[in-house]
XYZ file of C-alpha atoms in Angstrom:
638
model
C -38.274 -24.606 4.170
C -35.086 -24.429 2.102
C -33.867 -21.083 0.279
C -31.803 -21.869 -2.984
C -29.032 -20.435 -0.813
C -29.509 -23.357 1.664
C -29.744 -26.033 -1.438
C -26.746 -24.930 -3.145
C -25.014 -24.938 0.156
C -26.436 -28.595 1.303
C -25.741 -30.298 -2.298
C -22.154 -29.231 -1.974
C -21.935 -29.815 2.109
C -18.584 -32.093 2.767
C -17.925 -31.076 6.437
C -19.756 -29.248 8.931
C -23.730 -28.262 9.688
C -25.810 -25.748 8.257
C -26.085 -23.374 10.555
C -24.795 -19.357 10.195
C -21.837 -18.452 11.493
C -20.273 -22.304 11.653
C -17.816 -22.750 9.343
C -18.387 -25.192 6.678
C -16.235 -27.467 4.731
C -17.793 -27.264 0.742
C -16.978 -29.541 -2.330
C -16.116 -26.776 -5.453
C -16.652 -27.516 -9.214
C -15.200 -24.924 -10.668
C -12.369 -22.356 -9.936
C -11.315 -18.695 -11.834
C -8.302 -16.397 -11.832
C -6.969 -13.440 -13.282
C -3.859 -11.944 -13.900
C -4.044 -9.744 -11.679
C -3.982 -12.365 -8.906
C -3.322 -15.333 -10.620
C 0.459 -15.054 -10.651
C 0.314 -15.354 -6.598
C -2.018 -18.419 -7.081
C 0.040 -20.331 -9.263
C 3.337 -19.545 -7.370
C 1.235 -20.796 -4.027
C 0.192 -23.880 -6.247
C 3.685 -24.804 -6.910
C 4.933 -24.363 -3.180
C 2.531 -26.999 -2.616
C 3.898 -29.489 -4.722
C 0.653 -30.347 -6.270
C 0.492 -32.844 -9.090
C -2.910 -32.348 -10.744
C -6.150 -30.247 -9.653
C -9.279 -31.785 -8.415
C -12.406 -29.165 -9.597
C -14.104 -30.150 -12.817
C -13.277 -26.876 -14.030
C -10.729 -24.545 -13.691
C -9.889 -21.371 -15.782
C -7.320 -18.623 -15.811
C -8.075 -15.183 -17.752
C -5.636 -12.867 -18.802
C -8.295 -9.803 -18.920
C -6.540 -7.219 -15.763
C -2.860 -6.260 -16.342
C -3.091 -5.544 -19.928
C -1.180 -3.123 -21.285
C 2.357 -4.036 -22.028
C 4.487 -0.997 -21.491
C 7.274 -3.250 -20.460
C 8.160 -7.174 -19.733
C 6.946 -7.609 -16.793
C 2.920 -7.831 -17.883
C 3.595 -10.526 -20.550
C 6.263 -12.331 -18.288
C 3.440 -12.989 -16.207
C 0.890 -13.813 -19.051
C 3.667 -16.232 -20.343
C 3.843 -17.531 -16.243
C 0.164 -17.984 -16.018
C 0.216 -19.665 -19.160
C 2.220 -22.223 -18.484
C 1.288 -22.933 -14.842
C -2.626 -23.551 -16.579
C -0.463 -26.359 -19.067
C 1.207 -27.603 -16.183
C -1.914 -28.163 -13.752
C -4.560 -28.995 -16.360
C -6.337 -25.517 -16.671
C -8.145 -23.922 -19.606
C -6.150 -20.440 -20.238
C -8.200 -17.331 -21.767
C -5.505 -15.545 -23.915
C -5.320 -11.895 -23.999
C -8.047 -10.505 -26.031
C -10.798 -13.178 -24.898
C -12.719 -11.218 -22.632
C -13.011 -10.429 -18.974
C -13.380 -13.444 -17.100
C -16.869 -12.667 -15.594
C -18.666 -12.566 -18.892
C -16.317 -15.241 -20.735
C -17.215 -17.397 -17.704
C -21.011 -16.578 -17.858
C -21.288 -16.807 -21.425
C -19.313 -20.376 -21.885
C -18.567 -22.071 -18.471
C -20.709 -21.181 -15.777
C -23.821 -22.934 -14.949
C -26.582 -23.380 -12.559
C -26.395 -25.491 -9.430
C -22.264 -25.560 -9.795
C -20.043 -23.819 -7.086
C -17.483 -21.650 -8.282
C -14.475 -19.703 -6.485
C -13.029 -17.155 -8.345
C -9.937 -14.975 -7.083
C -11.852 -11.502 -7.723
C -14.216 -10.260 -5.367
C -17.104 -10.324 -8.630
C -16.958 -14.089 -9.237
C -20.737 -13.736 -7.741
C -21.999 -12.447 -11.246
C -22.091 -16.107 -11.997
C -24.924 -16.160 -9.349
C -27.156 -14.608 -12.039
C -26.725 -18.340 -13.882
C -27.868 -19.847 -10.538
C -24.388 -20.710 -9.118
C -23.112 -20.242 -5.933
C -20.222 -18.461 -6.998
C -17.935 -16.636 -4.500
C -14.913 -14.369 -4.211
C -11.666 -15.118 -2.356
C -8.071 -14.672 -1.772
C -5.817 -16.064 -4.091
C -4.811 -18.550 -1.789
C -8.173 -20.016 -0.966
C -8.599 -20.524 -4.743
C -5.205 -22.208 -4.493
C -6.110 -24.869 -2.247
C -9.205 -25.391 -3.788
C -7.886 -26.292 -7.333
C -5.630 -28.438 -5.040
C -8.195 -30.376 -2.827
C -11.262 -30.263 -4.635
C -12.484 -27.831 -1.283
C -12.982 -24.456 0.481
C -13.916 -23.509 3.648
C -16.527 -21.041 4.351
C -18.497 -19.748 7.815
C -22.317 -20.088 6.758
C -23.559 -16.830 5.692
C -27.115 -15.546 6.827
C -29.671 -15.059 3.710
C -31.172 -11.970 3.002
C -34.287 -12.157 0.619
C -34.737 -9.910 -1.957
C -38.095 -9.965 -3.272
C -38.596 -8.441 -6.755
C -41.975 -7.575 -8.247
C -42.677 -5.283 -11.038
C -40.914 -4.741 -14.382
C -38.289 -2.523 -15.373
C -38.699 0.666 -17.356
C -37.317 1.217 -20.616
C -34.076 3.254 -19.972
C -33.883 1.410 -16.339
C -30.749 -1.056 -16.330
C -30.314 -3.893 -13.587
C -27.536 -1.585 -12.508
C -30.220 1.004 -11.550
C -31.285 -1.417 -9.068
C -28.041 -2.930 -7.702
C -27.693 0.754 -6.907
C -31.104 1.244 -5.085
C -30.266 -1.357 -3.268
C -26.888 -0.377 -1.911
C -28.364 3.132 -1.160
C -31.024 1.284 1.204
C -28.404 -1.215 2.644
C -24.712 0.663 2.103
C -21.551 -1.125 1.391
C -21.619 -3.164 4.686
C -25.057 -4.086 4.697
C -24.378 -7.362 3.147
C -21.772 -8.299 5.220
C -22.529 -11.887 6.499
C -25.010 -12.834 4.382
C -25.833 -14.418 1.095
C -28.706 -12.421 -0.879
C -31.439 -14.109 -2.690
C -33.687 -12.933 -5.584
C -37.101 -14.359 -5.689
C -40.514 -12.866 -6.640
C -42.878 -12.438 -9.583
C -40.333 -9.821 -10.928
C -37.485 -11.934 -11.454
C -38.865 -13.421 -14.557
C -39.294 -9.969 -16.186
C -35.405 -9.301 -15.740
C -32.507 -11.071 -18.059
C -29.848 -13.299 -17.145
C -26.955 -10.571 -17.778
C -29.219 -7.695 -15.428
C -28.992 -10.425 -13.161
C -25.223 -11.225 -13.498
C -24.709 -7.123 -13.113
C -27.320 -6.864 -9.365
C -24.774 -10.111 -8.297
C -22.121 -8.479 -9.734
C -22.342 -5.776 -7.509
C -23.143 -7.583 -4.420
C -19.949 -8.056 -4.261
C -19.932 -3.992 -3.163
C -22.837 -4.520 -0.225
C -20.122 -7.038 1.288
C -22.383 -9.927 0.418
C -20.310 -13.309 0.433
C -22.406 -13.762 -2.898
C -25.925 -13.123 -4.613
C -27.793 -15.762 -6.549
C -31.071 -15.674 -8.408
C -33.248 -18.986 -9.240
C -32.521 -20.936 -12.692
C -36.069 -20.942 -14.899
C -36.899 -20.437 -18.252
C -35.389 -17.450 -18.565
C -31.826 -19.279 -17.670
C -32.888 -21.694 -20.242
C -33.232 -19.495 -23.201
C -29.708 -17.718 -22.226
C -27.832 -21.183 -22.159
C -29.315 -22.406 -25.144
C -28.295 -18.905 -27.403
C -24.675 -19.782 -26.330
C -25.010 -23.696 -26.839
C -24.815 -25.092 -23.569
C -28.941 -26.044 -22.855
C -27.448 -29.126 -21.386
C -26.085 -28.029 -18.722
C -29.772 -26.241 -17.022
C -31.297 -27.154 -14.000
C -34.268 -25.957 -12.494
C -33.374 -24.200 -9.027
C -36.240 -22.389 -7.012
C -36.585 -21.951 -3.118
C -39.651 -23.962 -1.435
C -42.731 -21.598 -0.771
C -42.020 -21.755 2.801
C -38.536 -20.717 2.337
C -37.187 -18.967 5.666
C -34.800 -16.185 5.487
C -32.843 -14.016 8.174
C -34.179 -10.539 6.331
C -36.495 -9.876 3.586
C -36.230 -6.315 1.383
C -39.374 -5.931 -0.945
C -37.874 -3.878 -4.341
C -40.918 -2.688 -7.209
C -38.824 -2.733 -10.240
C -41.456 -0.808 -11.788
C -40.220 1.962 -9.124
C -36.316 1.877 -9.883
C -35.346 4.914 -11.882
C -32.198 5.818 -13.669
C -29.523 6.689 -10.993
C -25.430 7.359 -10.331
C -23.401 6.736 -7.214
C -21.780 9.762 -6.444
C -18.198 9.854 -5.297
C -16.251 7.853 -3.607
C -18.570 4.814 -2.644
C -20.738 2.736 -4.942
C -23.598 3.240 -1.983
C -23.710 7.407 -2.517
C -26.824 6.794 -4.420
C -29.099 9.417 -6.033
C -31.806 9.461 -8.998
C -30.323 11.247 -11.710
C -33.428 13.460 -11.667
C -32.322 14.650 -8.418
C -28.887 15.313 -8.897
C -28.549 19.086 -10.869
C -26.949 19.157 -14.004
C -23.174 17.121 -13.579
C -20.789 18.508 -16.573
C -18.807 15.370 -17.581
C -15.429 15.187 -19.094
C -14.882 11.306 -19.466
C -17.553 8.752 -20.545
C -16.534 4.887 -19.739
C -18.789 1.831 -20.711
C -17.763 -1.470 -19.833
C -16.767 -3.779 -16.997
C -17.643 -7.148 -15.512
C -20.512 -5.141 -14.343
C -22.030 -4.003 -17.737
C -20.216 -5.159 -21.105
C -23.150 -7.768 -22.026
C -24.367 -8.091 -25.524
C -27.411 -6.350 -24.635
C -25.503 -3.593 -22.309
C -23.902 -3.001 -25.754
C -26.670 -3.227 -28.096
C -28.593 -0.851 -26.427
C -25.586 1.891 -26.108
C -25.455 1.838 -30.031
C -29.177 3.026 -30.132
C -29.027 5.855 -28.278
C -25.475 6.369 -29.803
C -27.342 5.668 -33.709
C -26.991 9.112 -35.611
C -25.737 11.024 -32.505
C -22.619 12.888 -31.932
C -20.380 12.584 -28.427
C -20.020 15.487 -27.048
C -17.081 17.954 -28.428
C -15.985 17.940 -24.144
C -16.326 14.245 -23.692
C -14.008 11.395 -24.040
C -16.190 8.175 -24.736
C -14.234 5.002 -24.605
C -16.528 1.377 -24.737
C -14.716 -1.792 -23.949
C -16.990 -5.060 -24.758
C -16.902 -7.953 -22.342
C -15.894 -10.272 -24.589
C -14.446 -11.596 -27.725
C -17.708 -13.079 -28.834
C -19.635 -9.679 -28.226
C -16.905 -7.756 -29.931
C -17.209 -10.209 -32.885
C -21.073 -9.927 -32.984
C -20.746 -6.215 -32.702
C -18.651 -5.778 -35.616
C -20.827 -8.006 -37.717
C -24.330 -6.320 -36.878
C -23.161 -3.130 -37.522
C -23.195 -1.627 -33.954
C -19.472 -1.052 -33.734
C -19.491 1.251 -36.711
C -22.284 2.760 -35.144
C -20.360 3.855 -31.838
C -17.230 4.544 -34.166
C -19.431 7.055 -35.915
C -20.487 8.493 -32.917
C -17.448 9.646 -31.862
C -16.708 6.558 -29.118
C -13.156 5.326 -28.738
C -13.185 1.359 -28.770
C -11.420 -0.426 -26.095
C -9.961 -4.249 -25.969
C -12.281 -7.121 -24.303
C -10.798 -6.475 -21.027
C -11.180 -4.677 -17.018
C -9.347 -1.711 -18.681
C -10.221 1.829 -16.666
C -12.019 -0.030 -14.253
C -9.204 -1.335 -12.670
C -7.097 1.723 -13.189
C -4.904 0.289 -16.220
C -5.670 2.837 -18.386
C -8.252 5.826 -19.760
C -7.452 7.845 -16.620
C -9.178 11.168 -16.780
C -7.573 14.353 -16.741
C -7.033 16.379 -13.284
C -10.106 17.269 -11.318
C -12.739 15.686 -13.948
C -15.727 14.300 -13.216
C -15.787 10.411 -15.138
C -19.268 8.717 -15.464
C -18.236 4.920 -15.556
C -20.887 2.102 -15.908
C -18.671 -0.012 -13.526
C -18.268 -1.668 -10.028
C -16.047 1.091 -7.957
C -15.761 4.153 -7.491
C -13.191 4.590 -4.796
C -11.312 7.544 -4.940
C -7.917 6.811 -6.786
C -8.907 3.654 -8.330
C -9.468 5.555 -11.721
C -5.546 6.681 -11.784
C -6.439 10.439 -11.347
C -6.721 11.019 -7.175
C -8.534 14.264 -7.803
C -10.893 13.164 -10.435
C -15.049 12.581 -9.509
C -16.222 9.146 -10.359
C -19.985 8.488 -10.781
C -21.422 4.971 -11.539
C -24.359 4.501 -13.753
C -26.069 2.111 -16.155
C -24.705 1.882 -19.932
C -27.747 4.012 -21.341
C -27.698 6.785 -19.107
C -23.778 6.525 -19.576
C -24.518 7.175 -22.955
C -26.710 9.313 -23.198
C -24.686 11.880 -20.773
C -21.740 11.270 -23.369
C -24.282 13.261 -26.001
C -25.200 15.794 -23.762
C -22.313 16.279 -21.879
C -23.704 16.529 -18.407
C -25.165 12.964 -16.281
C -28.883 13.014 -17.795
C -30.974 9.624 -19.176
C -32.159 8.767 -22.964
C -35.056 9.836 -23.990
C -36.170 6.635 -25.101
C -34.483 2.917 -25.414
C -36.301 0.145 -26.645
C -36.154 -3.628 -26.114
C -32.858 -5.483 -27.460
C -33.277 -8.687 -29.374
C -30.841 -11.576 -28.636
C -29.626 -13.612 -31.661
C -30.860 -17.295 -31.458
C -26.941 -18.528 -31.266
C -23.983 -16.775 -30.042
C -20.674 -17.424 -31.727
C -18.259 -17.756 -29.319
C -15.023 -16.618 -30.154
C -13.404 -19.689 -28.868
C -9.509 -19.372 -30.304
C -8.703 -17.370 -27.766
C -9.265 -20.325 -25.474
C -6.593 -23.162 -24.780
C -7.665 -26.284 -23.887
C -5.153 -28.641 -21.390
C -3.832 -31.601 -22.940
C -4.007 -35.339 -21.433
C -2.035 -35.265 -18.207
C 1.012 -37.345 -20.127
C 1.683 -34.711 -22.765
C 2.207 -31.716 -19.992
C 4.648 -29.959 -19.130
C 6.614 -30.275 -16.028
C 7.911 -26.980 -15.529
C 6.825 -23.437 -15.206
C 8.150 -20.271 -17.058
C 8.986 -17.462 -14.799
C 10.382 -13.908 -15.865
C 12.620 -11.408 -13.825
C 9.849 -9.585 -12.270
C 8.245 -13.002 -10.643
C 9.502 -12.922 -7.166
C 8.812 -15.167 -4.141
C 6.028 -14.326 -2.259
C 6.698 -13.575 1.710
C 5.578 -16.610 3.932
C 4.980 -15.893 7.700
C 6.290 -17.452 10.474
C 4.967 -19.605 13.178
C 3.128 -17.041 16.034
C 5.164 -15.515 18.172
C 3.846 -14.896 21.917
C 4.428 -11.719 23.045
C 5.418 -8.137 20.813
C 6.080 -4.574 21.379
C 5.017 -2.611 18.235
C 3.916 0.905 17.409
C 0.791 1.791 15.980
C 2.038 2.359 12.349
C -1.429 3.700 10.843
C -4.532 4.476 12.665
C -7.251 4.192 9.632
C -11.231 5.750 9.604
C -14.034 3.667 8.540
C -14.459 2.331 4.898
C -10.812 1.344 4.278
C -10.305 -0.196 0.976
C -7.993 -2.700 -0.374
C -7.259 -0.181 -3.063
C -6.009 2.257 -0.358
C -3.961 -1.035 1.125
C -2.494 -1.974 -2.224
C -3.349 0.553 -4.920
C -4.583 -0.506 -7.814
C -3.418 1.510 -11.269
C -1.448 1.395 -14.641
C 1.644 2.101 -13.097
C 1.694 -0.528 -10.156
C -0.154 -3.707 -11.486
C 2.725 -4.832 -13.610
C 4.338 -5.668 -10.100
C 1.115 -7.796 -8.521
C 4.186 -10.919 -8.989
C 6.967 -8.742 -7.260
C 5.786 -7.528 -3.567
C 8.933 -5.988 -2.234
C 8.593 -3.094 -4.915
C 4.864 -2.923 -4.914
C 5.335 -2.548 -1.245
C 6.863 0.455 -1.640
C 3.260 2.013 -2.372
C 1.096 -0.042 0.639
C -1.678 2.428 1.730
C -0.021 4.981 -0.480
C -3.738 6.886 -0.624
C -3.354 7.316 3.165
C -0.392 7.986 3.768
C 2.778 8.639 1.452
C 5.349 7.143 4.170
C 3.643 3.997 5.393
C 6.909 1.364 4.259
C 9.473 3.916 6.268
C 7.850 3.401 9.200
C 7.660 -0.157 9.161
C 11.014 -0.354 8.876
C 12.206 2.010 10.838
C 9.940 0.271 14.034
C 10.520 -3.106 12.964
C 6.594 -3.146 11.610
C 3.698 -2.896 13.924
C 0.155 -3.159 14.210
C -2.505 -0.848 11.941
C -5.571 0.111 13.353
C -9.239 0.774 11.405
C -12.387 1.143 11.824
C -16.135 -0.238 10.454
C -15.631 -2.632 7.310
C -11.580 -2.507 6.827
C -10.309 -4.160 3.753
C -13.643 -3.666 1.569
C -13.907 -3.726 -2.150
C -11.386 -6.225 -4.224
C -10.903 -9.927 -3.141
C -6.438 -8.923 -4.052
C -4.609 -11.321 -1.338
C -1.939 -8.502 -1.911
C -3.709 -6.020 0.556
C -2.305 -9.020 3.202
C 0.476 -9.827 1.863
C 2.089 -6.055 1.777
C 1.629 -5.825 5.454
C 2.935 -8.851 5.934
C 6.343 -8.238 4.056
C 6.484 -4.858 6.228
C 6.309 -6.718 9.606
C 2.379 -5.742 10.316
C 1.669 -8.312 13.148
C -1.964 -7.684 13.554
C -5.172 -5.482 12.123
C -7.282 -4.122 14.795
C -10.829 -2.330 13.194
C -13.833 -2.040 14.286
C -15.133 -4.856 11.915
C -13.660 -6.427 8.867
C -14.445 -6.945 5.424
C -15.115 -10.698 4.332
C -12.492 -11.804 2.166
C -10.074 -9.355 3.721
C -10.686 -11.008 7.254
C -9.774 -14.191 5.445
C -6.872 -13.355 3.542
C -5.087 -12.013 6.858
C -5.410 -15.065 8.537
C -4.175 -16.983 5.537
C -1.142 -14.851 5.841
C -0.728 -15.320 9.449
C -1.735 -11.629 10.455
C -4.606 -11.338 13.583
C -7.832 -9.554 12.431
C -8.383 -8.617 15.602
C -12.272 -6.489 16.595
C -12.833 -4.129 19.499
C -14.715 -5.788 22.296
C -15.742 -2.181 23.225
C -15.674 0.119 19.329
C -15.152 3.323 21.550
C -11.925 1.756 22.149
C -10.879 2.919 19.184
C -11.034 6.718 19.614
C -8.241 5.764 22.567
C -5.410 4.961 20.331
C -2.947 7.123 18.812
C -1.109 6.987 15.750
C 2.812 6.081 16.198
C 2.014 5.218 20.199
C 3.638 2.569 21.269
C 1.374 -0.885 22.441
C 1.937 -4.243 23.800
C 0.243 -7.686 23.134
C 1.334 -11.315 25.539
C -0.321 -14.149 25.658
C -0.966 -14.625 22.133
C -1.569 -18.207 21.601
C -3.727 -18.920 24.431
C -5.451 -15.666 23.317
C -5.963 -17.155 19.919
C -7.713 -20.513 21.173
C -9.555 -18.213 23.325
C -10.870 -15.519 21.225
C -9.494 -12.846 24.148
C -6.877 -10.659 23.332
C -5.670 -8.090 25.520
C -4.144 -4.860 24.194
C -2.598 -2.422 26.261
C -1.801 0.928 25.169
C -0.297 4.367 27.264
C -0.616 2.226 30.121
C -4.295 1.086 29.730
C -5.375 -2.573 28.577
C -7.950 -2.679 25.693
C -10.374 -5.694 25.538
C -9.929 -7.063 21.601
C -11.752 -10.418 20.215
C -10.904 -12.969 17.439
C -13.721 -15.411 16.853
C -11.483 -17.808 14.479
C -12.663 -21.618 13.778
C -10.124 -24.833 15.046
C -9.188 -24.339 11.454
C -8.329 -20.410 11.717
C -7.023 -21.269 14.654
C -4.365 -23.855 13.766
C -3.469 -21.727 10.343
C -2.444 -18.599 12.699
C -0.488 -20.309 15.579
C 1.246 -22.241 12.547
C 2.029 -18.925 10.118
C -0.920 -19.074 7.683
C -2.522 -21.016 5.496
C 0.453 -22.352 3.117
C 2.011 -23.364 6.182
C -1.048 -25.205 7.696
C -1.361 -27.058 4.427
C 1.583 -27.746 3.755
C 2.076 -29.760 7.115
C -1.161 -31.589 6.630
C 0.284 -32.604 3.194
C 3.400 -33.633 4.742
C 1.850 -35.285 8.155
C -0.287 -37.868 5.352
């Protein structure tokens, strides 16, 4: 009675039992970073004094911060570089793709585990991988023991029958899905495809529903590994590396969701959450300014292929800005040979770089108050670089077809895409390590690099102010915004802290240090969206002692305690309409309260029941100042 979930899980099962909600101690092949939050890993992996990693794998991208408008993206390029010489990593040069659909396309396979330091490392779960997201830090230690830890996730079955209508992308159903379940309905479990219709869909509209489990709060999505997988490993030369992986017939799961894909029709997510779903047919006629096709989420040959024929002969509308970024090097080198990038040129499209691009905020920002229809992950309000501006997420064809028409409508026809038999993959943009002998010793670090902020051992008792009282939904974009201007200082937090939860508020780093920092209250599924260790590591440069919500996002949860900060949950949520903004509160008793799980709050003269349900492990990392700290003194004690 074993899901693949439970397999994957069990073949990879050093410590622990298999039962949800116990944490779990797993064995990890393979590892991921990007720029973005690689510099942070690397600069944790030296302050552990590591001499070589133990995963079978492990890659670093350069795919996020890419535009260099001044030294401080290719300082940390050149950083990341040399820190993947150093420990023995393959590095993905600028230019090679985004590290999603490199690692897909050339590294991924099924059966492996794989922790990646961006919350869409799942799209590898499309291969048949248990692939997860996770703090920098996590991904750290894992490249350094070989291990990460993980509380066993409930499985929610998704049952697929039916096929998918021409015109229909597996984005169209990622987004059904969120509009039945919303962006915390995944939250705690691991969701499984099974079903007559999974053979009808491909391996990249699996990698893009996976993808973007990542947005229902799902600790990851995985589909099984058939024929299907087969025939996509052997086009890109790696048929070695399949494996069969299937659940047992009497496979029992926690929740079950039927889905016809002969039912799924073209739809959007309206702004500002990637679960405001509608069918486009529904929706009126949407004027669009700004076109955007791309992403982890939908840059796949195929994704691409299918864009140029409904772009073929067509003209982008005289309003509409059009900009396509391929996924990879080896798409962007196929598309250039087949004759599908002149194609989109002669349509009108602008041609992006193999990289996140506008879907990260580092560039292609749209102009005040426009609406943008993006074929990507998020659509959180701000993340685009325009706060004003309307972003709606669709599928690649009805992204381009609205860029013809000028308003969010669907093609009138799109037919079937055939694969070439062999993919060339644009491998010079990767750099193999060398034997351990020949590496270097040392790292190269540039001006903007700073040290990252390392708490301190718990402290008992505090007296804070409430320095932010937060609504439902909060996003580690709000916590540490994401855009052109600030990414180039991901390596340096005291000036990126200058801008924590600048969507909220425009004041929040003046009134942590005027009060000496304080506590930050939220509400239902705080610290959604991006796996960025930064949304923990801003409060804790600024003092923020503890997070008290309603519930907590997954990674986010984790990343606080690996920084030493309490993610702390009302026993009682009505709790939370009690507290004011700037009032001051009072918290004792804090280490017996942490290897109890009771916390007492008390607030204008009232005490507030609060509960941490941490592991021995979470529990150790927090009385000792986070998770650097923990490991280092294990390190130290052997």
């Amino acid at each position: 009675m074993t899901s693949i979930a439970y397999q994957l899980l069990e073949s990879h099962l050093l410590e622990g039992e298999l039962r949800a909600g116990e944490e779990i101690k797993l064995k990890i092949d393979q590892t991921l970073t990007q720029d973005s939050t690689g510099t942070m890993v690397y600069l944790q992996l030296e302050a552990m004094g590591i001499d070589d990693i133990q995963t079978e794998l492990s890659v670093a991208y350069i795919d996020h911060n890419m535009l260099q408008t001044g030294f401080e993206n290719p300082d940390d390029h050149e950083f990341i570089q040399s820190a993947a010489a150093k420990y023995g990593l393959v590095f993905s040069k600028p230019g090679g793709g985004i590290c999603h659909q490199v690692q897909l396309e050339q590294f991924a396979a099924p059966g492996k585990t794989l922790v990646g330091s961006d919350s869409h490392t799942p799209t590898a779960g499309g291969l048949g991988a248990l692939a997860i997201g996770a703090g920098g830090l996590d991904v750290a230690v894992a490249m350094a023991s070989g291990f990460y830890f993980l509380k066993v996730p409930k499985v929610l079955n998704v049952r697929l029958s039916g096929k998918l209508k021409p015109g229909v992308n597996g984005k169209d159903v990622i987004l059904a899905i969120l509009g039945k379940k919303t962006v915390k309905g995944g939250t705690g479990y691991i969701v499984e495809y099974s079903g007559d219709g999974v053979k009808n869909l491909s391996v990249t509209d699996r990698a893009t529903i996976c993808n973007m489990g990542a947005e229902l709060g799902a600790t990851t999505s995985v589909f099984p590994s058939d024929e299907v997988t087969r025939a996509f490993l052997k086009r890109h030369g790696r048929e070695e590396v399949y494996m069969p992986l299937a659940a047992t017939e009497d496979a029992v799961y926690d929740e079950v969701l039927e889905i016809n894909l002969s039912d799924i029709e073209p739809a959007v997510a309206k702004p500002h959450l990637p679960d405001q779903y509608e069918k486009v047919r529904d929706l009126g006629k949407v004027r669009v300014d700004q076109v955007a096709i791309g992403s982890c989420t939908n840059s796949s040959y195929t994704d691409m292929m299918k864009v140029a024929q409904i772009l073929k002969g067509k003209k982008v509308h005289e309003d509409v800005s059009l900009v396509i970024s391929p996924g990879s090097a080896t798409i962007l080198n196929a598309l250039s040979k087949n004759g599908a990038l002149a194609t989109m040129i002669e349509a009108g499209a602008r041609i992006l770089e193999s990289a996140c691009g506008p879907c990260i905020g580092m560039g292609q920002a749209p102009k005040s108050g426009a609406v943008s229809l993006r074929s990507f992950n998020r659509n959180f309000k701000g993340r685009s670089g325009t706060k004003d501006a309307k972003i709606y997420l669709a599928g690649p064809e009805t992204c381009a077809a609205s860029a013809i028409a000028g308003y969010i409508t669907v093609p009138d026809e799109v037919t079937a895409v055939e694969e070439p038999d062999h993919y060339d993959h644009a491998t010079n943009y990767l750099i193999y390590p060398k034997e351990k002998t020949e590496r270097p010793k040392d790292v190269k670090m540039g001006p903007n690099i700073k040290p990252f902020p390392i708490a301190h051992p718990l402290e008992d008792a505090f007296e804070k102010i409430i320095l932010l009282k937060a609504s439902d939904n909060v996003t580690t974009d709000d916590i540490c915004p994401s855009t052109a201007k600030l990414l180039p200082y991901r390596s340096n937090v005291p000036e990126l802290s200058k801008h924590a939860f600048s969507t909220l508020v425009d004041d929040f780093k003046a009134r942590a240090e005027e009060h000496g920092g304080g506590i930050v209250v939220g509400g239902d599924n705080y610290g959604q969206g991006s796996s960025r260790e930064h949304a923990a590591l801003l409060p804790l440069y600024l003092g923020v002692k503890a997070i008290v919500a309603k519930s907590f996002a997954r990674i986010h949860r984790s990343n606080l305690i690996n920084m030493g900060i309490l993610p702390l949950v009302f026993k009682n949520p009505s709790d939370y309409d009690k507290l004011v903004e700037g009032e001051s509160i009072a918290m004792k008793d804090l280490k017996a309260s942490v290897e109890s799980g009771e916390f007492i709050l008390t607030a204008g003269g009232s005490d507030m029941e609060l509960v941490g349900d941490f592991s021995e492990r979470e529990k150790a990392m927090l009385l000792e100042g986070g998770y650097l700290n923990y490991t280092k003194n294990r390190r130290a004690a052997k």
